[in-house]
XYZ file of C-alpha atoms in Angstrom:
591
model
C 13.576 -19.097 -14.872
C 15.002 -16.207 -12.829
C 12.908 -14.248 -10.743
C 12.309 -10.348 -11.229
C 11.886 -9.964 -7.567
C 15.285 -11.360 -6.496
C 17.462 -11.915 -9.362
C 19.988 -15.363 -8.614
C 22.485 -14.668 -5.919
C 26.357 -15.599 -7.426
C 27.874 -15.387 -3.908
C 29.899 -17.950 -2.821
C 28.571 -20.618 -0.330
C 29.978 -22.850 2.825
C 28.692 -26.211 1.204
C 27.757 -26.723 -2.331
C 24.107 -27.808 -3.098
C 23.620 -31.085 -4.693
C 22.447 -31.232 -8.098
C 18.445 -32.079 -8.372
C 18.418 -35.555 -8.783
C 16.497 -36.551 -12.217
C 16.394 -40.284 -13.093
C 12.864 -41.846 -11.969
C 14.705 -45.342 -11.181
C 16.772 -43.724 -9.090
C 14.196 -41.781 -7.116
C 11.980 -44.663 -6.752
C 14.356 -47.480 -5.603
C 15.309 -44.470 -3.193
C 11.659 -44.386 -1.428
C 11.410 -48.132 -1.443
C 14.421 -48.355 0.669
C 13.621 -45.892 2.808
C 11.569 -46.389 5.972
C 9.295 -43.668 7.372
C 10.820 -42.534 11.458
C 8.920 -43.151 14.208
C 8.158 -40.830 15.605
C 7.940 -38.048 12.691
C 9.984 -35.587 14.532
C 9.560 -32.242 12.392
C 10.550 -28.847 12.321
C 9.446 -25.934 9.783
C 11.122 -24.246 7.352
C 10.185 -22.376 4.549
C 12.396 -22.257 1.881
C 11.133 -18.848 0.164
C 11.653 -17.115 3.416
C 15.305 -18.045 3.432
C 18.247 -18.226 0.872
C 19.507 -21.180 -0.930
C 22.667 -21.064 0.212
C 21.361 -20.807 3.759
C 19.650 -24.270 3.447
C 22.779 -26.660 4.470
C 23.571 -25.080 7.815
C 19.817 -24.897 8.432
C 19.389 -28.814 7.692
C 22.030 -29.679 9.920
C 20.726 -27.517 12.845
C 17.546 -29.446 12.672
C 19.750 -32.468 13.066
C 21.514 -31.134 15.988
C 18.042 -30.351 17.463
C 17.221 -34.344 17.421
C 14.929 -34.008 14.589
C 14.534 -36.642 11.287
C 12.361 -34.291 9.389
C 11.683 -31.068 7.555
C 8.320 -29.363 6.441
C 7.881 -26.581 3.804
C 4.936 -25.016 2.564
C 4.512 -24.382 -1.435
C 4.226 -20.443 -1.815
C 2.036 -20.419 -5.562
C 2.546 -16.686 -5.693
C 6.151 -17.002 -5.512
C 6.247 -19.355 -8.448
C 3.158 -17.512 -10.229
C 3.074 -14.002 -9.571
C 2.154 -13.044 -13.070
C -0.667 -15.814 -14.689
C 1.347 -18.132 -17.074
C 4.809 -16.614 -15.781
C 6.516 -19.917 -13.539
C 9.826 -19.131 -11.196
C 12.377 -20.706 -9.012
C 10.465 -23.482 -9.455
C 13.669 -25.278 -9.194
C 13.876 -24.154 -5.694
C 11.876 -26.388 -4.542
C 13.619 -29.558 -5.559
C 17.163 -28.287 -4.426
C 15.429 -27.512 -0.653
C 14.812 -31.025 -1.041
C 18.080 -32.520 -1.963
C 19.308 -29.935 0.655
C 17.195 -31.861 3.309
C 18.118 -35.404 1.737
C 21.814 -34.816 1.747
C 21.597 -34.320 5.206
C 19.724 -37.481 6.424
C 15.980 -35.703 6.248
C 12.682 -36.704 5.216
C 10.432 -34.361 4.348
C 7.041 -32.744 4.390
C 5.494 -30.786 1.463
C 2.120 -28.911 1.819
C 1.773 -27.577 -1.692
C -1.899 -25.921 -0.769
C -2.958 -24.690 -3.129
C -4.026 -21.838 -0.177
C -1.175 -22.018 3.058
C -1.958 -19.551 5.236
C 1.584 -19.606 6.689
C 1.313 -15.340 7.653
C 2.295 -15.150 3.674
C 0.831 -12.871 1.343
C -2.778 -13.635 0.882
C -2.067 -17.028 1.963
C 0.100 -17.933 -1.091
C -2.716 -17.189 -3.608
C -1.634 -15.162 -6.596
C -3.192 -11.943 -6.632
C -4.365 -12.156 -10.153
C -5.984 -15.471 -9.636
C -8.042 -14.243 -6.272
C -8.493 -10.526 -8.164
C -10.365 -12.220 -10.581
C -12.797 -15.265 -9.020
C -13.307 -13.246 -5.669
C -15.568 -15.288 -3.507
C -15.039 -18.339 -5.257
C -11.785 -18.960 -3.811
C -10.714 -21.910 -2.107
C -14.028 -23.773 -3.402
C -15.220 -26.085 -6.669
C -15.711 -23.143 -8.890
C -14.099 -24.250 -12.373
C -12.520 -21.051 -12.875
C -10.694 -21.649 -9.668
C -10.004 -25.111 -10.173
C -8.450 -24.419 -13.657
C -5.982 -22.373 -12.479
C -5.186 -24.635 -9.353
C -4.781 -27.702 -11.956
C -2.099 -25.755 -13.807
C -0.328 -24.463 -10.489
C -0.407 -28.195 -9.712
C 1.092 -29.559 -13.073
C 3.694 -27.512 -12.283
C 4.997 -27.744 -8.786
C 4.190 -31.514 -8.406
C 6.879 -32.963 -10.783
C 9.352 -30.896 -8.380
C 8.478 -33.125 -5.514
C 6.543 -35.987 -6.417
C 9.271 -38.485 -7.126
C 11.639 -37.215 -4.457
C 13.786 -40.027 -2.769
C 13.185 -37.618 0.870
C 9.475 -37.350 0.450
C 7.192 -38.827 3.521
C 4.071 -37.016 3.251
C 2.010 -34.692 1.480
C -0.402 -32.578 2.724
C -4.069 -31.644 1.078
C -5.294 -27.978 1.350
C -4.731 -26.547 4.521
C -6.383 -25.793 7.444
C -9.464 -26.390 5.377
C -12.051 -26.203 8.412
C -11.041 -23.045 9.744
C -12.344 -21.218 5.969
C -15.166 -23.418 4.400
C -17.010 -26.734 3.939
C -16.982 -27.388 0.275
C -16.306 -31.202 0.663
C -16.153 -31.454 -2.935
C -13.616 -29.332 -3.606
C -11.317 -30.957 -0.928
C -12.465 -34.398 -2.841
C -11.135 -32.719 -6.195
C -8.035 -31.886 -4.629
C -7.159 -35.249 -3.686
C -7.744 -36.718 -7.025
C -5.741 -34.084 -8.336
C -2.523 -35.235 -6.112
C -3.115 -38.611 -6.985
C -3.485 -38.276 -10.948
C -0.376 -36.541 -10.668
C 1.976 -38.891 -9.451
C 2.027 -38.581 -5.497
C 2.059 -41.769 -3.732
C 3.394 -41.244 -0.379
C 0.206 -40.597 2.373
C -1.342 -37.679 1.891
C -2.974 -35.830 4.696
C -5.152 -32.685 6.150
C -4.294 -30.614 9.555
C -6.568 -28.246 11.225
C -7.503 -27.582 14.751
C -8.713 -29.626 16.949
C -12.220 -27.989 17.476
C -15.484 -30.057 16.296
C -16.267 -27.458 13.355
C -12.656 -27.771 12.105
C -12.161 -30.886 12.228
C -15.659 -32.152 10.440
C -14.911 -29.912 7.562
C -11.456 -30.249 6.958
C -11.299 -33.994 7.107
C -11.131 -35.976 4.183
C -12.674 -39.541 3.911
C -10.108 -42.230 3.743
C -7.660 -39.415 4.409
C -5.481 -39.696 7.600
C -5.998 -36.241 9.769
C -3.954 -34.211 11.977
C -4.354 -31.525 14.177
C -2.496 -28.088 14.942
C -2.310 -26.329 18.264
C 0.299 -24.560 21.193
C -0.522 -26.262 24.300
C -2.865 -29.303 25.792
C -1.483 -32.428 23.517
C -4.189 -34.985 25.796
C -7.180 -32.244 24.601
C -5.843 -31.929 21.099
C -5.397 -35.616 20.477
C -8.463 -36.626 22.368
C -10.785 -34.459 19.968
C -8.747 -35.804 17.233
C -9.655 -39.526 18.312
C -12.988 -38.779 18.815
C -13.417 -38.843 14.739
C -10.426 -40.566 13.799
C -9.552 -43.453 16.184
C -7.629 -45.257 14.102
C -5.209 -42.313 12.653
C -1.587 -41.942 14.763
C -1.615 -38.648 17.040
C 0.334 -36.090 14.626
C 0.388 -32.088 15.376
C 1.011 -30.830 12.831
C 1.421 -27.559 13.645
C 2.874 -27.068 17.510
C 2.951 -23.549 17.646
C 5.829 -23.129 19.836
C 6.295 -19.363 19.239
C 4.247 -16.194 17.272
C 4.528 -13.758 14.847
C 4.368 -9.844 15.021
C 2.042 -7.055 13.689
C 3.073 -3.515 12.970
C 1.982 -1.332 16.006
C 1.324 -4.232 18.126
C 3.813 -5.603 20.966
C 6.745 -8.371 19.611
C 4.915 -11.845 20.720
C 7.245 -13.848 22.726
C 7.087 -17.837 24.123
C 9.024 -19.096 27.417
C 11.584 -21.732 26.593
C 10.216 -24.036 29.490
C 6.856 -23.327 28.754
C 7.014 -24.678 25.091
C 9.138 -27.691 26.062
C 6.769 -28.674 28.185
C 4.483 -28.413 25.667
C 6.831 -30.472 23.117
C 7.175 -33.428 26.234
C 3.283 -34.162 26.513
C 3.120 -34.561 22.554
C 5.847 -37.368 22.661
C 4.710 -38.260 25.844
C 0.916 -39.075 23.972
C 2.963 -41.303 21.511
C 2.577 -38.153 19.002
C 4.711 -37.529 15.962
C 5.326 -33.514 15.812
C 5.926 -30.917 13.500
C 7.658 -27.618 15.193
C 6.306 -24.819 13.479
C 8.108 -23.326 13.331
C 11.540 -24.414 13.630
C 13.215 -21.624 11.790
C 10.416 -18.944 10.996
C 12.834 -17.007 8.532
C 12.605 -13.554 6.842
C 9.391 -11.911 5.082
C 11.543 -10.743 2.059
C 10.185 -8.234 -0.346
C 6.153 -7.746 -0.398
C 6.036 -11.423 1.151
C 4.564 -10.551 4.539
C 0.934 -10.918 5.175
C -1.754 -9.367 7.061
C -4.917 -10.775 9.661
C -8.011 -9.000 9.773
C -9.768 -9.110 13.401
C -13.106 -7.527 14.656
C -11.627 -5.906 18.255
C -14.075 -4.664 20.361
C -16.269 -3.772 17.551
C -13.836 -2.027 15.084
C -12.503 -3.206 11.992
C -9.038 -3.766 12.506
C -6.554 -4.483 9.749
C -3.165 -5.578 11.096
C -0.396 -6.428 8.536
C 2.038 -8.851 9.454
C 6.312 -7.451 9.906
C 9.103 -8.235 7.890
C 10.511 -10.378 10.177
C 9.421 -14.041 10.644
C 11.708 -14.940 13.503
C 8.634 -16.262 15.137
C 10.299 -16.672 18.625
C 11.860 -20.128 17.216
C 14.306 -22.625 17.920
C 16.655 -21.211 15.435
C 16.322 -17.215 15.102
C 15.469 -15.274 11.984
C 19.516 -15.915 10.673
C 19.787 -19.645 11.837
C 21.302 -19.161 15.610
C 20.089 -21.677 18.196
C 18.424 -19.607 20.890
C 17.189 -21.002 24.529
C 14.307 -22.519 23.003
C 16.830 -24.852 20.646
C 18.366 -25.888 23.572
C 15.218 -26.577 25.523
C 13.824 -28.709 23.000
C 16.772 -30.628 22.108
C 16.839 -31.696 25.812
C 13.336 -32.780 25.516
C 13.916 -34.895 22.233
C 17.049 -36.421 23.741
C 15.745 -37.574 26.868
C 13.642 -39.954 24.386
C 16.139 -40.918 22.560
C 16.240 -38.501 19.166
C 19.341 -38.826 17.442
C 21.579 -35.691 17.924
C 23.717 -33.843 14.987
C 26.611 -31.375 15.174
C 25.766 -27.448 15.457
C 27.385 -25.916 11.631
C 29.378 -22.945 12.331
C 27.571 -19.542 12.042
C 28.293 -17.465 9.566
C 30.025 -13.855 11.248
C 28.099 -10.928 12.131
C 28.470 -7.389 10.468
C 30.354 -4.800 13.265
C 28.103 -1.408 13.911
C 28.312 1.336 11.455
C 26.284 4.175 10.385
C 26.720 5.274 6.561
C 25.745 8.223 4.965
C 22.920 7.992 2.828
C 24.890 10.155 -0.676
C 22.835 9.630 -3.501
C 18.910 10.544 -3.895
C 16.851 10.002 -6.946
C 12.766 11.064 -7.385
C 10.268 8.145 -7.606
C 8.953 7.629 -11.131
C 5.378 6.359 -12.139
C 4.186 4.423 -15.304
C 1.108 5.793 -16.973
C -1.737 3.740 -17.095
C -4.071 5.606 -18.699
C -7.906 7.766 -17.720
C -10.602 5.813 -15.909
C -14.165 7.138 -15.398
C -14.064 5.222 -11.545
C -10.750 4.172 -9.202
C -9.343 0.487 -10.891
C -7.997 -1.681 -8.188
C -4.038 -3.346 -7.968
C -5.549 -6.335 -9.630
C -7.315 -4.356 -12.478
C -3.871 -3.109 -13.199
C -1.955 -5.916 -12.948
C 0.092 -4.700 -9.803
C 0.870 -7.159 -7.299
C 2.307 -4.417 -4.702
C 3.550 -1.157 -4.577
C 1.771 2.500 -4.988
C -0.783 3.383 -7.438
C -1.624 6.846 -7.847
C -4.960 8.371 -8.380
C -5.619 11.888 -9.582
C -9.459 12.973 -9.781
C -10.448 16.380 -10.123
C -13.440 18.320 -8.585
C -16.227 19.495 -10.379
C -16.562 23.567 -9.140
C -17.403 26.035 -8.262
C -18.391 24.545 -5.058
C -17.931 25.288 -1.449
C -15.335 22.869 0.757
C -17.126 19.418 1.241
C -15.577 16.873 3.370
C -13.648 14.178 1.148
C -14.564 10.465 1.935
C -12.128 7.730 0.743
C -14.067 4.412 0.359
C -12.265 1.174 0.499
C -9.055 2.343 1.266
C -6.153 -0.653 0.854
C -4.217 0.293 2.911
C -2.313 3.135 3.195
C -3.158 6.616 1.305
C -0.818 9.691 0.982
C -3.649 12.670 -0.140
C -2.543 15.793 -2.168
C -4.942 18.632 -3.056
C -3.368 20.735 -5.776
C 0.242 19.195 -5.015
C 0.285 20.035 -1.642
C -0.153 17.090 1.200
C -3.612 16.790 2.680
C -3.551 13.594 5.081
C -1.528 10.488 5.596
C -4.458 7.709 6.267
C -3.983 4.527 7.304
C -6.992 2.253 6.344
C -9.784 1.794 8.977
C -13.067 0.610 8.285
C -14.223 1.085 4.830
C -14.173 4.726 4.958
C -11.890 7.174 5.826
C -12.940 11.087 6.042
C -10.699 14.184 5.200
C -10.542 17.538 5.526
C -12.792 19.480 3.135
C -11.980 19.958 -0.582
C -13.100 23.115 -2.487
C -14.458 22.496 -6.074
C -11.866 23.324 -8.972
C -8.784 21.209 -7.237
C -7.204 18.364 -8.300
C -6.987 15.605 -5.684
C -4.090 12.998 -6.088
C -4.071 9.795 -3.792
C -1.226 7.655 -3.667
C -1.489 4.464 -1.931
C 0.536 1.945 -0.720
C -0.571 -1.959 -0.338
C 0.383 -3.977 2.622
C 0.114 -7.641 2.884
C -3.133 -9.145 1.537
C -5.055 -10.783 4.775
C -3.931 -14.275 4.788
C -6.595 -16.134 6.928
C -10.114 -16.120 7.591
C -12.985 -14.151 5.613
C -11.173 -11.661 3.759
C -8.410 -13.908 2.048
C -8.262 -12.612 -1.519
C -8.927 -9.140 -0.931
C -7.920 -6.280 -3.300
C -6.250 -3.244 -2.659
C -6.256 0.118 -4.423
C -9.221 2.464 -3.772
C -12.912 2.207 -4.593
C -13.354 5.625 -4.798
C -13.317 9.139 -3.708
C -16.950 10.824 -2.668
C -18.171 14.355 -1.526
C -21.313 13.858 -0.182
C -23.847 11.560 -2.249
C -21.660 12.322 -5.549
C -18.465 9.977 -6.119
C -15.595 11.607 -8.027
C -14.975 10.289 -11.700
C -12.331 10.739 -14.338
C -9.349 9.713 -12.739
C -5.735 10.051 -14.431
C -4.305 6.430 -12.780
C 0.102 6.352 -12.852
C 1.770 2.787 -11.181
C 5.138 2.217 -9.227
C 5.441 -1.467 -8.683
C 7.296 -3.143 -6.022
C 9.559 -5.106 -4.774
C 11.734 -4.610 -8.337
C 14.460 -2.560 -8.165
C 14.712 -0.593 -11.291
C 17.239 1.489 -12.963
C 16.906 5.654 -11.327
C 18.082 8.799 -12.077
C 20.610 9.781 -9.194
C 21.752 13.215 -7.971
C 24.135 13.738 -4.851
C 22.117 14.235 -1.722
C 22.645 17.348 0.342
C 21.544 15.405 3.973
C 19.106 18.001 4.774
C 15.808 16.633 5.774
C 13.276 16.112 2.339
C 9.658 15.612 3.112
C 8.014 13.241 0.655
C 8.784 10.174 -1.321
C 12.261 10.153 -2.524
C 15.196 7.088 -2.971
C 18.234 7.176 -1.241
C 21.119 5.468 -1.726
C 24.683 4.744 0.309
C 27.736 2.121 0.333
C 28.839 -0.320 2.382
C 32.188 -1.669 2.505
C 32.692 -5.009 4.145
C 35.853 -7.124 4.462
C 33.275 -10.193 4.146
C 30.011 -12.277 3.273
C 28.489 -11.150 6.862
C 24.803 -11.712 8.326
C 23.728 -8.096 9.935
C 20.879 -6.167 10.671
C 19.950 -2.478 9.147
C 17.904 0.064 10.542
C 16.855 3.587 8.221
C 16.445 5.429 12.120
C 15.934 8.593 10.539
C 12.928 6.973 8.340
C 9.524 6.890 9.266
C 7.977 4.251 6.387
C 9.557 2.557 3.081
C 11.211 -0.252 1.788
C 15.136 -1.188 1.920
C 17.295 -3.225 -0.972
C 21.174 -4.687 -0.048
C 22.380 -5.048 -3.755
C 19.772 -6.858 -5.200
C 18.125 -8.307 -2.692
C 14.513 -6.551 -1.268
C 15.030 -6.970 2.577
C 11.604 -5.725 3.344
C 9.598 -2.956 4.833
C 10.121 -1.113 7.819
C 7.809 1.122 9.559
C 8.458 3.315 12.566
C 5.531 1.759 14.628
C 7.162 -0.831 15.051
C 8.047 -3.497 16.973
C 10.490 -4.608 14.410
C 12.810 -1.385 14.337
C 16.294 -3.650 12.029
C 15.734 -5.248 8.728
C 17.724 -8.920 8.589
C 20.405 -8.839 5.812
C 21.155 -12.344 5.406
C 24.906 -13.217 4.702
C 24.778 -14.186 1.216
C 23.227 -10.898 -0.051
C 26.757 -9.030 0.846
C 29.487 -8.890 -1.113
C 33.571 -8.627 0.188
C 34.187 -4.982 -0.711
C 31.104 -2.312 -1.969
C 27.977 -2.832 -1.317
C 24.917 -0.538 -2.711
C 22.003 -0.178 0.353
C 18.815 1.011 -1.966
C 16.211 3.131 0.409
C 12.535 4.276 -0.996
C 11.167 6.307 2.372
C 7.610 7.581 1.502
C 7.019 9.763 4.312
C 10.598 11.518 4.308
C 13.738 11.320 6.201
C 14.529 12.837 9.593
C 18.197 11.771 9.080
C 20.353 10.729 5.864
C 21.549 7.403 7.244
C 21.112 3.973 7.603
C 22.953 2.054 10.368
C 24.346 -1.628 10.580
C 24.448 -3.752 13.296
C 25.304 -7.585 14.512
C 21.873 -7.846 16.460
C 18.258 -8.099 16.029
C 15.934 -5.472 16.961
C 12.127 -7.261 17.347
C 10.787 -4.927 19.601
């Protein structure tokens, strides 16, 4: 099926993809032959944070790198996002055969839950909208759903002639206990075909550890630094399962309005050397971290110093890597590929990089308003998940009951970002903090309009499975009812009304549009500098957010996105433009 958030890319590609292989014989005389390595030498990467025809080059860099092995996560929402509505599921079994053709095993961790700095940790939103705190646990409305998602992702790997190992849950300790559940899980791998080991990481602290494991399961263990520490704790309840990290976080990922998170080559090598050292088998996560395309990014929640803090995770998932966000080798390649050769890893050839846009600023020449959809009257606020949006802005018009004198406005529940109107003119531009924001006051007699904007859904710890929207709108003891609700959803691109834009500054939310003539399929980087907050398409393809807080200040445009001649760059800026441009460049800007 094609997918309404990136429709299939036709451009053309350095190595054709092999064909998913489909005869069961074949597959299975495939495994029998093949022996598992020793030691598992893994590195990450995600397939739905990359493009297919980015996977070859990719493959082989791992190879270069000394490694035998490549782990994915399974993203549910990015085959799900709509209940009963399955995509790119074929994706899943070409990364494979991507990873196969190239002499790889590999590692799938289907979840159901992944964590992985993804949208509410892979979860659909209208699966966690509607069972709340019964996520990740035996409820039968929860395990329903994950039964389906598993019917139909397994058959995409199960068989696979690459496939080593397959992970259960993930990270289990660090959210519950619900030993059952992770019991149910495993049956449900089983009954459906998987016979390679299956397996469970966490970290290495006691709590983790005695509520992630599985009995009769073999466990592994995720961590940065101290392999002897890591590997003792995991021997203290498993002696008899092989040291495996499977997660050594070699790098970080980045926060809007937070400092870009950075790892020493050296440091992380030396890291890498007392895993092997231990007689480990490692997974690098990750080894190419990869792009946050779309709405795809998530968000952590963290209790700092006593305030609520919500911090939502950047487009960009270069995570300080091996291989950078567009596949380069960086210092930290080279460092580990020392490490593994010195122990005798088997080394590949580097692929050739694809070429790198020149600098140009283009004119943004086209502007077009930004439509709602209707959804109807409500007596209180409905949330995303009450409407059926995944992400975008949902706008909420209330009016107040008068004559009254000005009362201060309180927004409750705020998720996550809230441009306020009173009578059409702008009020406030509120971030969300805490669980209640308070305005200006509001005289009775005006209409109050709230748009808001949803950020990525917390992906780890307590507040997985969040909603976003609004609760409500209250003066006082007295909420506000009858609202008038109108939808925009994102990441779709849809079909707009254009009119030539004059270049002066326009406060507000508006598209823009300009075109960008290449001379060929390029990877680049694009930065709106004259935008404050909004979104950014190249042809079809949602790039991402970008925010003026950064760190990230340059969007990744990944190579086969562009086209040889025109090419249409799509901008929605909510806050409004400084400057009608958008400028290209051949390097990165993290911050």
């Amino acid at each position: 099926m094609t997918c309404r958030c990136r429709p299939p890319l036709t451009f053309t590609s350095p190595r054709r993809l092999p064909s998913p292989l489909t005869d069961r014989a074949q597959r299975m005389d495939t495994m029998k032959q093949a022996s598992p390595p020793s030691p598992v030498l893994s590195g990450a990467v995600h397939y739905f944070r990359s493009l297919p025809e980015q996977w070859p080059n990719l493959m082989r860099s791992l190879k270069a790198m000394g490694l035998n092995t490549v782990e994915t996560y399974l993203a549910w929402n990015v085959h799900e996002p709509r209940e009963g509505e399955w995509q790119r599921l074929d994706e899943i079994t070409r990364f494979l055969d991507c990873a196969h053709a190239e002499g790889l095993r590999t590692i799938v961790r289907p979840g159901p839950y992944i964590c992985a700095e993804w949208d509410n940790g892979g979860l659909p939103s209208w699966l966690t909208g509607r069972v709340g705190k019964h996520v990740r646990t035996r409820h039968p409305e929860f395990l329903d759903a994950v039964e389906r998602y598993l019917d139909a992702v397994v058959p995409t790997f199960a068989e696979h002639p690459s496939l080593l190992m397959v992970q259960v849950e993930n990270e289990y300790g660090s959210f519950g206990s619900d030993a059952v559940y992770l019991g149910k899980l495993t049956r449900m791998l089983a009954e459906r075909g998987i016979t390679v080991p299956l397996f469970t990481s966490d970290g290495w602290t006691d709590a983790c550890l005695t509520a992630g494991m599985i009995p009769g399961i073999p466990a592994t263990v995720n961590f940065g630094s101290d392999a002897p520490a890591a590997f003792g704790a995991l021997a203290r309840y498993r002696p008899d399962d092989a040291p495996f990290c499977m997660e050594f976080w070699n790098g970080w990922f980045d926060h809007w309005g937070q400092q870009h998170v950075t790892r020493a080559a050296d440091d992380a090598a030396e890291s890498l050397a007392e895993i092997l050292d231990a007689d480990g088998s490692v997974n690098l996560y990750m080894a190419h971290g990869g792009t946050n395309f779309g709405v795809g990014a998530g968000a952590n929640h963290h209790d700092h110093n006593g305030a609520d803090e919500y911090r939502p995770t950047v487009t960009s998932y270069d995570y300080d890597s091996a291989l950078d966000e567009r596949g380069a080798p960086t210092p930290k390649f080279r460092a580990f590929r020392d490490v593994l050769a010195a122990r005798g890893a088997e080394m590949g050839e580097l692929p050739e990089l694809p070429p790198l846009m020149p600098d140009a600023t283009v004119p943004l020449t086209r502007t077009a308003e930004v439509v709602f959809d209707d959804r109807g009257a409500f007596a209180v606020a409905p949330t995303f998940e009450e409407l059926g949006i995944d992400h975008g802005l949902v706008r909420y018009e209330v009016p107040v009951a008068g004559p009254r004198e000005a009362l201060p406005l309180e927004m409750i529940g705020l998720r996550d970002r809230a441009h306020v109107y009173v009578d059409d003119e702008l009020l406030a531009i509120v971030d969300r903090d805490g669980d209640t924001s308070i305005l200006p006051p509001v005289a009775g007699g005006s209409i109050v309009s709230v748009v808001i904007e949803s950020m990525g859904r917390v992906n780890y710890g307590p507040r997985l499975g969040e909603h976003k929207g609004l609760t409500g709108l209250r003066q006082g003891l007295q909420w506000l009812n009858g609202y008038t609700v109108s939808t925009h959803a994102l990441p779709e691109l849809r079909e707009l009304t254009w009119s030539p834009n004059t270049g002066e500054p326009v406060a507000g939310m508006r598209y823009y549009q300009a075109e960008v003539q290449l001379t060929e399929q390029a990877d680049g980087y694009l930065e709106v500098p004259g935008g404050a907050k909004g979104y950014v398409w190249f042809n079809e393809l949602c790039l991402g957010r970008y925010w003026n807080r950064g760190p990230q200040t340059r969007l990744y445009v990944p190579w086969p996105a562009t086209r040889v001649g025109a090419n249409v760059v799509t901008v929605l800026e909510l806050d409004g433009l400084t400057e009608a441009t958008v400028s290209l460049s051949g390097t990165p800007g993290l911050g």
